[in-house]
Amino acid sequence: MNPSRAVYLAIACLFMTSSAAWGQEAPETAGPLVGHTTDSSAVIWMYAPQGSPLEIDWAAEADAKGKGQGKGKLNFEPVANPAGDLTGVPYKVTLTDLQPLTTYQYQVKVDGQTDPAYGGSFRTAPAADQGSQFRLAVTSCMKFGEPQASWNLLLAEKPDLHVTLGDTQYSDTTNPTIQWKHHLRYRAVPEFSAVLKSTPNYAMWDDHDYGPNNSDGTAKGKENSLVGWNQFWGNPTAGTATTPGAFFKFSWGDVDFFMLDGRYHRSPDNAPDDDQKRMLGDAQFEWLIEGLKNSRAKFKVIASGSTLSDSKNDGWRIYTFARHRLFDAIGEENIGGVIYLSGDIHRSLVWTHPESDRVGYPLIEVVSSGVANSKTLSFATVDFDTTADDPTVQVRIIHGDGKTHADKTWKLSDLTPDQ
Ligand SMILES: [Fe+2]
């Protein structure tokens, strides 16, 4: 048996084991999903059988009343070849010439067939750099196979956008075929699917959707994980021209979001906690600090799966040099309005880091974890109002029982260093 055949069979056996455990095959279609959305464009993603012509119609909601604009039709382009024995591929398209703060309805047709399940809606972002009021929903840690009412609670909050911070599937491998199948199974959950197709979504991986549990930059096959990740989400970019990784920046009105990849360049958790231990790698760290320094946004959100303190064996808590370097850089560069979002720990909370003196003002961390995979089934909402003279940010933690377990508001002046 030639080596490539042996590898193929080994992978096939591995897949069959996983598939048998699931009790059914991966679905032939998934999505649609709304990805990166600006004041004039939106990415729509869908998974469908390879070779199917996919088309999309979209229209501003006002069009239905005969007085709007922005109706059109496009063919999707497949972005990848099928993985393993899967027959489908992800497709993406970018809708353009949209208007700010406008709700659009869209309908995907697969092979000429119109199915209401392939339709959705989204609202575009505020005009760039404009003051605005908007609601962000933050989640992490998915599951499949059970009713997931927390997604319904999240939708009822009518978020303008959704940021998810990892464990979006638990394949625990860098094998892209197995990753794809897990993504497909999770996205078949109706409640999760409803969020994906009706809210702009931005995603960052954590350990389980990057590689094995608590995995780091030494994970074999991480390049494959990165390809698969980009195929299954609609993020604007990934990494830079010289530094690979899933990290990226986007803006919503005059709030900037820095989505950090805490896996691809991470030193092992069990490495000595000294000045050689890295969470982001030096290039991503420099990218972050340069981005923060150049940002004119009122609030600057740093988001990562890794908590600043709450995980005793897999977060910034055991990366003392890297954590202090981040805090000190924010302080030394006089960067105001920074808020940190994270996930991972299967419960949610909002707190102020005790080392905030390094930053120069209270460093708020919002941990949102376990929307589908925890006892609390919790998520966070973050409401920004940058129209006020002193802009505000309000954080709420909502549990699956519908109760609000935290509700705190800060003014930008509270989160600005003294001059
Ligand atoms: Fe998790």
Coordinates of C-alpha atoms and ligand atoms in Angstrom, one line a residue:
M1 CA 0.0 0.0 0.0
N2 CA 1.5 3.3 -1.0
P3 CA 1.9 5.9 1.8
S4 CA -0.7 8.3 0.6
R5 CA -3.3 5.5 0.4
A6 CA -2.4 4.5 4.0
V7 CA -2.8 8.1 5.1
Y8 CA -6.1 8.4 3.3
L9 CA -7.4 5.2 5.0
A10 CA -6.2 6.4 8.4
I11 CA -8.0 9.7 8.0
A12 CA -11.1 7.9 6.7
C13 CA -11.2 5.6 9.7
L14 CA -10.8 8.5 12.0
F15 CA -13.7 10.2 10.3
M16 CA -15.9 7.1 10.4
T17 CA -15.3 6.9 14.2
S18 CA -16.4 10.5 14.6
S19 CA -19.3 10.1 12.2
A20 CA -20.6 7.0 14.0
A21 CA -20.4 8.8 17.3
W22 CA -22.6 11.5 15.8
G23 CA -25.2 9.0 14.5
Q24 CA -25.7 10.8 11.2
E25 CA -23.8 12.3 8.2
A26 CA -22.9 15.9 7.9
P27 CA -25.6 18.0 6.2
E28 CA -25.3 18.8 2.5
T29 CA -26.0 22.5 3.1
A30 CA -25.4 24.9 5.9
G31 CA -26.0 28.6 6.2
P32 CA -26.5 31.2 5.1
L33 CA -24.3 33.2 7.4
V34 CA -23.7 37.0 7.4
G35 CA -20.0 37.8 7.8
H36 CA -18.0 41.1 7.7
T37 CA -20.5 44.0 7.2
T38 CA -19.6 47.6 6.7
D39 CA -21.6 50.7 6.0
S40 CA -21.7 49.7 2.3
S41 CA -21.0 46.0 2.0
A42 CA -21.7 42.6 3.5
V43 CA -20.2 39.1 3.1
I44 CA -22.7 36.2 2.8
W45 CA -21.5 32.7 3.2
M46 CA -23.2 29.4 2.4
Y47 CA -22.2 25.7 2.2
A48 CA -23.7 23.7 -0.6
P49 CA -23.0 20.8 -3.0
Q50 CA -20.0 21.5 -5.2
G51 CA -20.9 22.6 -8.7
S52 CA -24.3 24.0 -7.7
P53 CA -24.9 27.4 -9.1
L54 CA -25.7 29.6 -6.2
E55 CA -27.4 32.9 -6.7
I56 CA -28.6 35.6 -4.3
D57 CA -31.2 38.4 -4.4
W58 CA -31.1 41.2 -1.9
A59 CA -33.1 44.3 -1.3
A60 CA -33.3 47.1 1.2
E61 CA -36.4 46.5 3.4
A62 CA -37.8 49.8 2.0
D63 CA -37.7 48.3 -1.5
A64 CA -40.7 46.1 -0.5
K65 CA -42.6 49.3 -0.2
G66 CA -41.4 50.5 -3.5
K67 CA -39.2 53.3 -2.3
G68 CA -35.8 51.9 -1.5
Q69 CA -32.6 51.0 -3.4
G70 CA -30.0 48.3 -3.5
K71 CA -31.5 45.3 -5.2
G72 CA -29.4 42.9 -7.2
K73 CA -28.3 39.4 -8.0
L74 CA -24.9 37.7 -8.0
N75 CA -23.4 34.2 -8.5
F76 CA -21.3 32.8 -5.8
E77 CA -17.8 31.6 -6.4
P78 CA -16.7 28.4 -4.7
V79 CA -13.7 29.2 -2.4
A80 CA -12.3 25.7 -1.9
N81 CA -12.3 22.1 -3.1
P82 CA -14.3 19.5 -1.0
A83 CA -12.4 18.1 2.0
G84 CA -12.3 14.3 2.3
D85 CA -15.5 12.6 1.4
L86 CA -17.7 15.7 1.7
T87 CA -19.6 16.7 -1.4
G88 CA -20.1 20.3 -0.5
V89 CA -18.0 23.4 -0.5
P90 CA -18.3 26.9 1.1
Y91 CA -19.3 29.7 -1.1
K92 CA -19.0 33.4 -0.4
V93 CA -20.1 36.6 -2.0
T94 CA -19.7 40.3 -1.0
L95 CA -22.8 42.5 -1.5
T96 CA -21.7 46.0 -2.4
D97 CA -23.2 49.5 -2.8
L98 CA -25.3 49.1 0.3
Q99 CA -26.5 52.1 2.4
P100 CA -25.5 52.7 6.1
L101 CA -27.9 51.6 8.9
T102 CA -30.2 49.9 6.5
T103 CA -31.9 46.6 6.9
Y104 CA -31.5 44.2 3.9
Q105 CA -33.4 41.0 3.1
Y106 CA -31.7 38.4 1.1
Q107 CA -32.5 35.0 -0.4
V108 CA -30.0 32.4 -1.6
K109 CA -31.0 30.0 -4.4
V110 CA -29.2 26.7 -4.6
D111 CA -29.3 25.2 -8.1
G112 CA -32.2 27.4 -8.9
Q113 CA -34.2 26.2 -5.9
T114 CA -35.6 28.8 -3.5
D115 CA -35.9 27.6 0.1
P116 CA -37.0 30.0 2.8
A117 CA -34.4 28.5 5.1
Y118 CA -31.8 30.0 2.7
G119 CA -33.0 33.5 3.3
G120 CA -32.1 36.0 6.0
S121 CA -31.6 39.7 6.8
F122 CA -29.1 42.0 8.3
R123 CA -28.6 45.7 9.1
T124 CA -25.5 47.5 7.8
A125 CA -23.1 49.3 10.0
P126 CA -23.1 53.1 10.8
A127 CA -21.2 55.3 8.5
A128 CA -17.5 55.0 9.2
D129 CA -16.2 57.1 12.1
Q130 CA -19.7 58.4 12.9
G131 CA -21.0 58.5 16.4
S132 CA -23.6 55.8 16.9
Q133 CA -25.6 53.7 19.3
F134 CA -25.4 50.0 18.8
R135 CA -25.6 46.6 20.6
L136 CA -22.9 43.9 20.4
A137 CA -23.6 40.3 21.4
V138 CA -20.7 38.3 22.7
T139 CA -20.6 34.5 22.9
S140 CA -18.4 31.5 23.0
C141 CA -18.6 27.7 23.5
M142 CA -21.1 26.0 21.2
K143 CA -22.8 22.6 21.3
F144 CA -25.0 20.6 19.0
G145 CA -28.0 18.4 19.3
E146 CA -30.1 20.0 22.1
P147 CA -32.6 22.9 22.2
Q148 CA -30.5 26.0 22.6
A149 CA -32.9 28.6 23.9
S150 CA -30.1 31.1 24.8
W151 CA -29.7 31.9 21.1
N152 CA -33.4 32.9 21.1
L153 CA -32.7 35.2 24.0
L154 CA -29.8 36.7 22.2
L155 CA -31.8 37.3 19.1
A156 CA -34.5 39.0 21.2
E157 CA -31.9 41.5 22.2
K158 CA -31.7 42.5 18.6
P159 CA -27.9 42.9 18.5
D160 CA -26.4 44.9 15.6
L161 CA -23.5 42.5 15.4
H162 CA -22.3 39.2 17.0
V163 CA -18.7 38.5 18.1
T164 CA -18.0 34.9 19.0
L165 CA -14.7 34.0 20.8
G166 CA -14.1 30.4 20.1
D167 CA -15.0 26.8 20.7
T168 CA -17.5 27.3 17.9
Q169 CA -17.0 23.5 17.4
Y170 CA -15.2 20.9 19.5
S171 CA -13.4 18.8 16.9
D172 CA -10.1 19.0 18.9
T173 CA -8.0 18.4 15.8
T174 CA -6.2 20.2 13.1
N175 CA -7.6 17.8 10.5
P176 CA -9.6 20.1 8.2
T177 CA -12.1 17.4 7.1
I178 CA -13.1 16.6 10.6
Q179 CA -13.2 20.4 11.4
W180 CA -15.5 21.0 8.5
K181 CA -17.9 18.2 9.6
H182 CA -18.0 19.6 13.1
H183 CA -18.8 23.1 11.8
L184 CA -21.6 21.7 9.6
R185 CA -23.2 19.8 12.5
Y186 CA -23.1 22.8 14.9
R187 CA -24.5 25.1 12.2
A188 CA -27.4 22.7 11.8
V189 CA -28.7 23.7 15.3
P190 CA -31.7 25.8 14.3
E191 CA -31.3 28.4 17.1
F192 CA -27.6 29.0 16.3
S193 CA -28.4 29.1 12.5
A194 CA -31.0 31.8 13.1
V195 CA -28.4 34.0 14.6
L196 CA -25.8 33.3 11.9
K197 CA -28.2 34.3 9.1
S198 CA -29.7 37.4 10.6
T199 CA -26.8 39.2 12.3
P200 CA -23.3 40.2 11.1
N201 CA -20.9 37.7 12.7
Y202 CA -17.2 38.0 13.5
A203 CA -15.4 34.9 14.8
M204 CA -12.1 34.1 16.6
W205 CA -11.1 30.6 17.4
D206 CA -10.0 29.2 20.7
D207 CA -8.3 25.8 21.4
H208 CA -11.1 23.4 20.4
D209 CA -11.8 24.8 17.0
Y210 CA -8.0 25.4 16.4
G211 CA -6.6 22.1 17.5
P212 CA -6.5 19.9 20.6
N213 CA -7.6 21.0 24.1
N214 CA -5.4 23.9 25.4
S215 CA -3.3 23.7 22.2
D216 CA -0.7 26.3 21.2
G217 CA 1.7 27.4 18.5
T218 CA 3.4 23.9 18.4
A219 CA 0.2 22.2 17.1
K220 CA 1.0 20.2 14.0
G221 CA -1.2 21.0 11.0
K222 CA -2.1 24.5 12.3
E223 CA -1.7 25.8 8.8
N224 CA -4.6 23.5 7.7
S225 CA -6.7 24.7 10.6
L226 CA -6.2 28.3 9.5
V227 CA -7.3 27.5 5.9
G228 CA -10.4 25.7 7.1
W229 CA -11.3 28.4 9.6
N230 CA -11.2 31.1 6.9
Q231 CA -13.3 28.9 4.6
F232 CA -16.0 28.6 7.2
W233 CA -16.4 32.1 8.5
G234 CA -16.8 35.5 6.8
N235 CA -14.2 37.5 8.6
P236 CA -12.6 40.5 6.7
T237 CA -9.0 39.3 6.8
A238 CA -6.7 36.9 8.7
G239 CA -3.2 37.8 9.8
T240 CA -1.0 40.1 7.8
A241 CA 1.1 39.8 4.6
T242 CA 4.1 38.7 6.7
T243 CA 2.5 37.0 9.8
P244 CA -0.1 34.2 9.5
G245 CA -2.9 33.7 12.0
A246 CA -6.6 34.3 12.4
F247 CA -6.2 37.8 13.9
F248 CA -7.9 40.8 12.3
K249 CA -9.3 44.2 12.9
F250 CA -12.7 45.7 12.0
S251 CA -14.6 48.8 12.9
W252 CA -18.3 49.4 13.7
G253 CA -19.0 53.2 13.6
D254 CA -16.3 54.7 15.7
V255 CA -15.5 51.6 17.8
D256 CA -12.5 49.5 16.7
F257 CA -12.3 45.8 17.4
F258 CA -8.9 44.0 17.5
M259 CA -9.6 40.2 17.3
L260 CA -6.6 38.4 18.7
D261 CA -5.4 35.0 17.8
G262 CA -4.2 33.5 21.1
R263 CA -3.3 30.1 19.6
Y264 CA -1.2 30.2 16.5
H265 CA 1.8 31.9 18.0
R266 CA 1.3 30.9 21.7
S267 CA 4.1 29.4 23.7
P268 CA 3.0 26.2 25.5
D269 CA 1.0 26.8 28.7
N270 CA 3.5 24.7 30.7
A271 CA 6.6 26.7 29.5
P272 CA 8.3 28.6 32.3
D273 CA 6.4 31.8 33.1
D274 CA 9.3 34.1 32.1
D275 CA 10.2 36.8 29.6
Q276 CA 10.4 34.2 26.8
K277 CA 6.8 33.1 27.1
R278 CA 4.5 34.6 24.5
M279 CA 0.7 34.7 24.1
L280 CA 0.5 36.4 20.8
G281 CA 4.0 36.2 19.3
D282 CA 5.9 39.4 18.8
A283 CA 4.6 40.3 15.3
Q284 CA 0.9 40.1 16.4
F285 CA 1.7 42.0 19.5
E286 CA 3.3 44.8 17.5
W287 CA 0.4 44.7 15.1
L288 CA -2.0 45.2 18.1
I289 CA -0.1 48.0 19.7
E290 CA 0.4 49.9 16.4
G291 CA -3.3 49.5 15.7
L292 CA -4.2 50.8 19.1
K293 CA -1.8 53.7 18.8
N294 CA -3.2 54.7 15.4
S295 CA -6.9 54.2 16.3
R296 CA -9.1 57.3 16.4
A297 CA -12.0 55.2 17.7
K298 CA -13.8 56.2 20.9
F299 CA -13.6 52.7 22.3
K300 CA -11.0 50.1 21.4
V301 CA -12.1 46.5 22.0
I302 CA -9.5 43.8 22.4
A303 CA -11.1 40.3 22.0
S304 CA -9.7 36.9 22.5
G305 CA -10.8 33.5 23.7
S306 CA -8.3 33.6 26.5
T307 CA -9.2 35.2 29.8
L308 CA -7.0 37.7 31.6
S309 CA -7.2 35.9 34.9
D310 CA -10.0 33.3 35.2
S311 CA -8.3 30.3 33.7
K312 CA -5.6 28.9 36.0
N313 CA -4.1 26.7 33.3
D314 CA -4.8 28.3 29.9
G315 CA -4.9 32.1 29.9
W316 CA -3.0 35.3 30.4
R317 CA -2.8 34.6 34.1
I318 CA 0.1 32.2 33.5
Y319 CA 1.7 34.5 30.9
T320 CA 2.9 37.2 33.3
F321 CA 5.5 38.8 31.0
A322 CA 3.1 38.9 28.0
R323 CA 0.3 40.3 30.2
H324 CA 2.4 43.0 31.7
R325 CA 3.9 43.9 28.3
L326 CA 0.3 44.4 27.0
F327 CA -0.9 46.4 30.0
D328 CA 2.3 48.5 30.1
A329 CA 2.2 49.3 26.4
I330 CA -1.4 50.6 26.7
G331 CA -0.3 52.7 29.7
E332 CA 2.9 54.0 28.2
E333 CA 1.2 54.9 24.9
N334 CA -1.6 56.7 26.8
I335 CA -4.3 54.7 24.9
G336 CA -7.7 55.3 26.4
G337 CA -11.0 53.5 26.0
V338 CA -9.7 49.9 25.9
I339 CA -12.1 47.1 26.9
Y340 CA -11.2 43.4 26.9
L341 CA -13.6 40.6 25.8
S342 CA -12.9 36.9 26.3
G343 CA -14.6 33.5 26.6
D344 CA -13.4 29.9 27.4
I345 CA -14.4 29.2 31.0
H346 CA -18.1 28.2 30.6
R347 CA -19.5 31.0 32.7
S348 CA -19.8 34.8 32.2
L349 CA -18.8 37.8 34.2
V350 CA -17.7 41.4 34.1
W351 CA -14.9 42.7 36.3
T352 CA -12.0 45.1 36.6
H353 CA -8.5 43.7 36.5
P354 CA -6.5 44.4 39.7
E355 CA -3.4 45.4 37.7
S356 CA -5.2 48.3 36.1
D357 CA -2.7 50.7 37.5
R358 CA -0.4 49.6 34.7
V359 CA -3.0 50.6 32.2
G360 CA -3.8 53.9 33.9
Y361 CA -7.6 53.4 34.3
P362 CA -9.9 50.5 35.1
L363 CA -9.3 47.7 32.6
I364 CA -12.7 46.1 32.2
E365 CA -12.9 42.4 31.1
V366 CA -16.1 41.0 29.9
V367 CA -16.0 37.1 29.9
S368 CA -18.8 35.6 27.9
S369 CA -18.7 31.8 27.7
G370 CA -21.1 28.9 27.5
V371 CA -24.0 30.2 25.4
A372 CA -24.7 26.6 24.6
N373 CA -22.2 24.6 26.6
S374 CA -22.4 25.4 30.3
K375 CA -24.7 25.3 33.3
T376 CA -25.5 29.0 33.0
L377 CA -26.0 29.1 29.1
S378 CA -24.9 32.7 29.3
F379 CA -23.9 35.4 27.0
A380 CA -23.0 39.1 27.2
T381 CA -24.4 42.2 25.5
V382 CA -22.3 45.4 25.1
D383 CA -24.2 48.6 24.3
F384 CA -22.1 51.5 22.9
D385 CA -23.3 55.1 22.7
T386 CA -20.7 57.3 21.1
T387 CA -23.1 60.1 20.3
A388 CA -22.9 61.4 23.8
D389 CA -20.4 64.1 24.8
D390 CA -19.0 61.5 27.2
P391 CA -19.6 58.2 25.3
T392 CA -20.8 55.2 27.4
V393 CA -20.5 51.5 27.3
Q394 CA -23.0 49.3 29.1
V395 CA -22.3 45.6 29.7
R396 CA -25.0 43.0 30.6
I397 CA -24.6 39.3 31.4
I398 CA -27.7 37.3 30.5
H399 CA -28.3 33.7 31.5
G400 CA -30.3 31.0 29.8
D401 CA -33.1 31.5 32.4
G402 CA -33.6 34.9 30.9
K403 CA -32.3 36.7 34.0
T404 CA -29.8 39.6 33.8
H405 CA -27.0 38.8 36.2
A406 CA -24.9 41.9 35.7
D407 CA -25.6 45.3 34.3
K408 CA -22.8 47.9 34.5
T409 CA -22.1 51.1 32.7
W410 CA -18.9 53.1 32.3
K411 CA -18.3 56.5 30.7
L412 CA -15.4 57.0 28.3
S413 CA -13.9 59.5 30.8
D414 CA -13.9 56.6 33.4
L415 CA -11.7 54.6 31.0
T416 CA -9.3 57.4 30.0
P417 CA -5.8 57.9 31.6
D418 CA -5.4 61.1 33.6
Q419 CA -3.5 63.7 31.5
Ligands
FE1 FE -15.4 25.8 25.6

